[in-house]
């Protein structure tokens, strides 16, 4: 069978071996706590056997982490991973679910702040105000399978922009394209500005007066409601406008676009992983990938 050490190669996992080692150390404690909590609930009380007694895990934490990374990076099916690890398919499915959830809960790395993780939108705005960082916000859509006929809310996944069944994620990046935060996936029919408002961006604008966020043309309402904070590009002039005014306006729009483009680079980094190219699984998949990308951009 396949040597498990070979599967830890960056070509399989998408992260360096040093990054993999740090991830294993970081997730060890929360994973053990989750396992023991599940066992405590199943027993209905404290354990009666000595710590370490009983059956051993067929897949240790590092194997579970590597299998999850391979699944996220290459969308390798669970039965194939089970064959590589000589385990049952249900074991791999349970392991991937556990680790993916832990990855999604880690938060996002911050440059020059080792150990600091941004987990909420309020954390991002507080960091931006303290460090004088101008944020970039945009939304991206991931195609999904069409929900089964008769399912409630089936039309909510139909995107008016993509004309497909999609899920939408709101992403915030800094001036270097580093991912600082992603919202939970929402049905694709929801408007970009509505998704941002639902996440609580209006409340953040009210509490953090010095933070500015660069937006595209899809957020005119935020630009109107939070002037000087939510910065949208100037509107195009009507045809026939005087040439000097038209050229000046185009330069303004170009400058705004060149500053905001870094969030597009962050979205491209997420889409390099196989799973977001066609999302068919769980809502925490995108956040798990985004946290890994944020680590890589900090350590690169």
mmCIF file of C-alpha atoms in Angstrom, residues 154-270:
data_model
loop_
_atom_site.group_PDB
_atom_site.id
_atom_site.type_symbol
_atom_site.label_atom_id
_atom_site.label_comp_id
_atom_site.label_asym_id
_atom_site.label_seq_id
_atom_site.Cartn_x
_atom_site.Cartn_y
_atom_site.Cartn_z
ATOM 1 C CA UNK A 154 -35.105 25.577 -3.909
ATOM 2 C CA UNK A 155 -35.242 28.877 -5.818
ATOM 3 C CA UNK A 156 -33.046 30.610 -3.228
ATOM 4 C CA UNK A 157 -29.958 29.043 -4.800
ATOM 5 C CA UNK A 158 -30.598 30.460 -8.293
ATOM 6 C CA UNK A 159 -28.172 33.345 -8.857
ATOM 7 C CA UNK A 160 -29.441 36.252 -10.937
ATOM 8 C CA UNK A 161 -25.868 37.071 -11.970
ATOM 9 C CA UNK A 162 -24.538 33.599 -12.750
ATOM 10 C CA UNK A 163 -27.844 32.103 -13.926
ATOM 11 C CA UNK A 164 -26.862 28.973 -12.020
ATOM 12 C CA UNK A 165 -27.467 27.346 -8.656
ATOM 13 C CA UNK A 166 -24.773 28.844 -6.432
ATOM 14 C CA UNK A 167 -23.693 29.590 -2.887
ATOM 15 C CA UNK A 168 -22.208 33.000 -2.072
ATOM 16 C CA UNK A 169 -19.340 33.908 0.255
ATOM 17 C CA UNK A 170 -18.297 37.424 1.307
ATOM 18 C CA UNK A 171 -14.526 37.897 1.596
ATOM 19 C CA UNK A 172 -12.377 40.676 3.089
ATOM 20 C CA UNK A 173 -8.700 41.103 2.162
ATOM 21 C CA UNK A 174 -5.987 43.687 2.807
ATOM 22 C CA UNK A 175 -3.821 45.684 0.402
ATOM 23 C CA UNK A 176 -1.555 42.687 -0.236
ATOM 24 C CA UNK A 177 -4.352 40.250 -1.029
ATOM 25 C CA UNK A 178 -4.186 38.397 2.296
ATOM 26 C CA UNK A 179 -7.495 36.924 3.385
ATOM 27 C CA UNK A 180 -8.672 38.438 6.664
ATOM 28 C CA UNK A 181 -12.218 37.068 6.896
ATOM 29 C CA UNK A 182 -14.892 35.126 5.063
ATOM 30 C CA UNK A 183 -18.561 34.905 5.875
ATOM 31 C CA UNK A 184 -20.532 31.669 6.006
ATOM 32 C CA UNK A 185 -21.861 30.515 2.654
ATOM 33 C CA UNK A 186 -25.311 31.861 1.806
ATOM 34 C CA UNK A 187 -27.774 30.989 -0.989
ATOM 35 C CA UNK A 188 -26.705 32.504 -4.303
ATOM 36 C CA UNK A 189 -29.911 34.472 -4.836
ATOM 37 C CA UNK A 190 -29.078 36.901 -2.034
ATOM 38 C CA UNK A 191 -27.638 40.217 -3.226
ATOM 39 C CA UNK A 192 -23.980 41.014 -2.457
ATOM 40 C CA UNK A 193 -24.893 44.068 -0.370
ATOM 41 C CA UNK A 194 -27.620 42.168 1.486
ATOM 42 C CA UNK A 195 -25.146 39.422 2.372
ATOM 43 C CA UNK A 196 -22.727 42.022 3.762
ATOM 44 C CA UNK A 197 -25.494 43.711 5.768
ATOM 45 C CA UNK A 198 -26.639 40.360 7.136
ATOM 46 C CA UNK A 199 -23.094 39.687 8.317
ATOM 47 C CA UNK A 200 -23.252 42.924 10.363
ATOM 48 C CA UNK A 201 -21.109 45.309 8.353
ATOM 49 C CA UNK A 202 -23.412 48.246 9.086
ATOM 50 C CA UNK A 203 -22.907 47.815 12.813
ATOM 51 C CA UNK A 204 -19.135 47.655 12.292
ATOM 52 C CA UNK A 205 -19.173 50.910 10.309
ATOM 53 C CA UNK A 206 -21.045 52.578 13.166
ATOM 54 C CA UNK A 207 -18.568 51.437 15.844
ATOM 55 C CA UNK A 208 -15.283 51.818 13.945
ATOM 56 C CA UNK A 209 -15.212 55.334 12.525
ATOM 57 C CA UNK A 210 -11.716 55.231 11.018
ATOM 58 C CA UNK A 211 -12.060 52.082 8.920
ATOM 59 C CA UNK A 212 -12.487 52.398 5.159
ATOM 60 C CA UNK A 213 -13.590 49.548 2.898
ATOM 61 C CA UNK A 214 -13.125 49.526 -0.876
ATOM 62 C CA UNK A 215 -16.122 48.068 -2.730
ATOM 63 C CA UNK A 216 -17.168 47.536 -6.329
ATOM 64 C CA UNK A 217 -20.285 48.664 -8.186
ATOM 65 C CA UNK A 218 -22.386 45.986 -6.500
ATOM 66 C CA UNK A 219 -22.572 47.935 -3.213
ATOM 67 C CA UNK A 220 -24.070 51.367 -4.046
ATOM 68 C CA UNK A 221 -26.380 51.237 -1.023
ATOM 69 C CA UNK A 222 -23.514 50.793 1.408
ATOM 70 C CA UNK A 223 -21.655 53.678 -0.225
ATOM 71 C CA UNK A 224 -24.706 55.886 0.192
ATOM 72 C CA UNK A 225 -25.457 54.898 3.796
ATOM 73 C CA UNK A 226 -21.844 55.053 5.020
ATOM 74 C CA UNK A 227 -20.184 57.882 3.115
ATOM 75 C CA UNK A 228 -16.451 58.146 3.595
ATOM 76 C CA UNK A 229 -16.287 54.606 4.983
ATOM 77 C CA UNK A 230 -17.747 52.355 2.278
ATOM 78 C CA UNK A 231 -15.878 53.550 -0.819
ATOM 79 C CA UNK A 232 -17.460 52.614 -4.152
ATOM 80 C CA UNK A 233 -16.092 53.659 -7.567
ATOM 81 C CA UNK A 234 -17.379 56.928 -9.099
ATOM 82 C CA UNK A 235 -20.267 56.438 -11.499
ATOM 83 C CA UNK A 236 -19.638 56.662 -15.211
ATOM 84 C CA UNK A 237 -20.536 59.912 -16.942
ATOM 85 C CA UNK A 238 -23.247 59.943 -19.545
ATOM 86 C CA UNK A 239 -22.280 59.717 -23.217
ATOM 87 C CA UNK A 240 -21.344 63.107 -24.654
ATOM 88 C CA UNK A 241 -19.619 64.401 -21.513
ATOM 89 C CA UNK A 242 -16.801 66.887 -21.994
ATOM 90 C CA UNK A 243 -13.548 65.061 -22.710
ATOM 91 C CA UNK A 244 -11.469 66.410 -19.774
ATOM 92 C CA UNK A 245 -14.221 65.491 -17.286
ATOM 93 C CA UNK A 246 -14.650 62.031 -18.834
ATOM 94 C CA UNK A 247 -10.898 61.341 -18.722
ATOM 95 C CA UNK A 248 -10.670 62.508 -15.101
ATOM 96 C CA UNK A 249 -13.567 60.261 -14.106
ATOM 97 C CA UNK A 250 -12.026 57.267 -15.870
ATOM 98 C CA UNK A 251 -8.748 57.859 -14.040
ATOM 99 C CA UNK A 252 -10.631 57.901 -10.742
ATOM 100 C CA UNK A 253 -12.369 54.628 -11.584
ATOM 101 C CA UNK A 254 -9.084 53.060 -12.671
ATOM 102 C CA UNK A 255 -7.324 54.103 -9.450
ATOM 103 C CA UNK A 256 -10.148 52.677 -7.371
ATOM 104 C CA UNK A 257 -10.081 49.400 -9.319
ATOM 105 C CA UNK A 258 -6.288 49.061 -9.046
ATOM 106 C CA UNK A 259 -6.494 49.417 -5.245
ATOM 107 C CA UNK A 260 -9.422 47.012 -4.895
ATOM 108 C CA UNK A 261 -7.982 44.314 -7.187
ATOM 109 C CA UNK A 262 -6.148 42.588 -4.326
ATOM 110 C CA UNK A 263 -9.380 41.081 -3.037
ATOM 111 C CA UNK A 264 -9.821 39.472 -6.456
ATOM 112 C CA UNK A 265 -6.373 37.929 -6.021
ATOM 113 C CA UNK A 266 -7.485 36.526 -2.661
ATOM 114 C CA UNK A 267 -10.572 34.985 -4.275
ATOM 115 C CA UNK A 268 -8.358 33.432 -6.956
ATOM 116 C CA UNK A 269 -6.193 31.837 -4.244
ATOM 117 C CA UNK A 270 -9.296 30.193 -2.771
#
